[in-house]
RNA sequence: UGGGGAGUCGUCUAAUGGGCAGGACAGCAGACUCUGGAUCUGUGGGUCGGGGUUCGAGUCCCUGCUCCCCAGCCA
């Protein structure tokens, strides 16, 4: 409680302290005594899967609570039985946990408060602050006015308290059909803020709710449920996104009329990420229309998708802490997210060798039938991760991309007559190239230098290139799924043709499935979810589609590719 | 058009009773390297426009411009 611990303050890379505007407001509230502690909440509606944008809100709410020695609740905003499902509740719980946050025994639902909300509505009616309206949805819209013209009062606006009480009670009992009546707050039909033009508090929905079943047929709207739920839970700072800014006067109004604990609502800009979409509607469309395999498709920006792709909670949390919090609408470059996962995996992922597009390499002067085992470091960033043995023999596989018959300038890899190092093993020199009738290179012949055992020679001569490889005889087969950005443009909504939508910018090559990949035998007992670095290629993780004897890897992200940039300039590839 | 918000390097984000516009990602250049990885070093690049006030303005005043949100019985 009170001031945050010094060491938990957010600092930038330079070490200077800087707090976002929300933390500054909280500091002030604590200083002035408006609140004595900090209690936040993360309030998702269970109508879809959580995505990276939610991660920002989760890290903000749970992070702030932690920093200030306060608490953060997980609360499902389940006020609309038509859209919400238990499946989503479960996935959300799983995702928030996976991200690394704990709400202890404070898992709540807005539906926990339906009785209290109903009582409070009755209280407002008695106070003459709410009334039952018989207008149809269409009429309500017409009476609301427009942005520039004030609304008109409903002819039912001045019913007696008794009649309102009676009607509201009968609404609750199920005497009226859906849409026939609503309960509205009596505020001001001429307000320039449309949210204050007698907003709807209850609507009739004869549908069963995932938690309250058929107990209710009137359900509170967001505006009526949210602030009161915050109040009941003793929330101090109700952090939400910018689009609710115009609702704050209403949030405050309800709480003031009721005279109950009054949290402060603070709005911040939701996260937007380049090369993807982050709206439930669009994500749902991608899933339902089969553009992706599901909510957890590794190309999806959902937490389930990112997890399957191989992103770690640490990488995502670090990302959320680095993007900042402000009120400016902004789009974060997905490159920052990629940087964060590389940064995390670089420190933790075990290095292994895998050949994605195998090319046979025969070492002519290596004894037939001989097998050597080389000890290779598991992670040069962390010697503590130890070493492993990798078998080597006369016939190997190397990456097709690592050989060029007629290489451009600055090519350090294999080519006729070139000598390279096979990581941790020997130097080999390409002496012959075998092609098929189509003229494609199908096999390389090399000689090795026995003196170079272990990857260094007594004469100390240098080779510029070091290649990864696997022994043909010992290699395991694997399927590897290469993922790329889901959308071609940074802004998927940037479409040329009239009538086209973001789907026109879908990247047709966002998924490439490679079969017949060869991986080193140490991967034999890799488990689903395991992360590793395929040397020189990128970070990968084991997909749930894997089975005994059938390994499937997802590429999380490539390594930074300096050669790729050079090649582009040189005009190679 | 009414109301509510927001404009700082390419992209995010600091600079808070006016005081050298800083960092990160991305880019570029180099060093190092048994991953063309990692690491290290260096480098270019910004205050929406126009007026003011001031010794001094991203910050204060005036004015203009641009962008976002609101007319669900969605959240």
PDB file of C-alpha atoms (C1' of nucleotides) in Angstrom, chain B residues 27-65:
ATOM      1  C1'   G B  27      18.027   1.834 -40.806  1.00  0.00           C
ATOM      2  C1'   C B  28      23.171   2.601 -41.990  1.00  0.00           C
ATOM      3  C1'   A B  29      28.653   1.903 -40.952  1.00  0.00           C
ATOM      4  C1'   G B  30      32.415  -0.680 -38.390  1.00  0.00           C
ATOM      5  C1'   A B  31      34.678  -4.196 -34.586  1.00  0.00           C
ATOM      6  C1'   C B  32      34.401  -9.110 -32.940  1.00  0.00           C
ATOM      7  C1'   U B  33      32.711 -14.049 -33.813  1.00  0.00           C
ATOM      8  C1'   C B  34      33.251 -21.895 -34.867  1.00  0.00           C
ATOM      9  C1'   U B  35      25.610 -19.243 -35.858  1.00  0.00           C
ATOM     10  C1'   G B  36      26.399 -13.703 -41.892  1.00  0.00           C
ATOM     11  C1'   G B  37      23.282 -15.195 -34.676  1.00  0.00           C
ATOM     12  C1'   A B  38      24.639 -12.825 -30.157  1.00  0.00           C
ATOM     13  C1'   U B  39      27.713  -8.831 -28.314  1.00  0.00           C
ATOM     14  C1'   C B  40      30.194  -3.989 -28.726  1.00  0.00           C
ATOM     15  C1'   U B  41      31.047   0.840 -31.037  1.00  0.00           C
ATOM     16  C1'   G B  42      29.705   4.685 -34.119  1.00  0.00           C
ATOM     17  C1'   U B  43      26.007   7.253 -37.236  1.00  0.00           C
ATOM     18  C1'   G B  44      21.780   9.778 -39.765  1.00  0.00           C
ATOM     19  C1'   G B  45      16.921  11.203 -38.289  1.00  0.00           C
ATOM     20  C1'   G B  46      11.966  14.693 -34.690  1.00  0.00           C
ATOM     21  C1'   U B  47       8.740  18.931 -31.471  1.00  0.00           C
ATOM     22  C1'   C B  48       1.706  19.622 -37.028  1.00  0.00           C
ATOM     23  C1'   G B  49       1.572  25.028 -39.341  1.00  0.00           C
ATOM     24  C1'   G B  50       1.452  30.479 -38.373  1.00  0.00           C
ATOM     25  C1'   G B  51       1.778  34.340 -34.911  1.00  0.00           C
ATOM     26  C1'   G B  52       3.043  35.984 -30.040  1.00  0.00           C
ATOM     27  C1'   U B  53       5.147  36.240 -24.454  1.00  0.00           C
ATOM     28  C1'   U B  54      10.288  35.412 -22.751  1.00  0.00           C
ATOM     29  C1'   C B  55      17.286  36.089 -22.071  1.00  0.00           C
ATOM     30  C1'   G B  56      15.283  31.255 -23.241  1.00  0.00           C
ATOM     31  C1'   A B  57       9.173  27.648 -25.599  1.00  0.00           C
ATOM     32  C1'   G B  58       7.945  20.651 -27.130  1.00  0.00           C
ATOM     33  C1'   U B  59       6.225  23.010 -22.561  1.00  0.00           C
ATOM     34  C1'   C B  60       2.702  29.346 -21.676  1.00  0.00           C
ATOM     35  C1'   C B  61      -0.985  32.573 -24.908  1.00  0.00           C
ATOM     36  C1'   C B  62      -3.638  33.308 -29.708  1.00  0.00           C
ATOM     37  C1'   U B  63      -4.847  31.120 -34.314  1.00  0.00           C
ATOM     38  C1'   G B  64      -5.155  27.513 -37.985  1.00  0.00           C
ATOM     39  C1'   C B  65      -4.618  22.286 -39.613  1.00  0.00           C
TER      40        C B  65
END
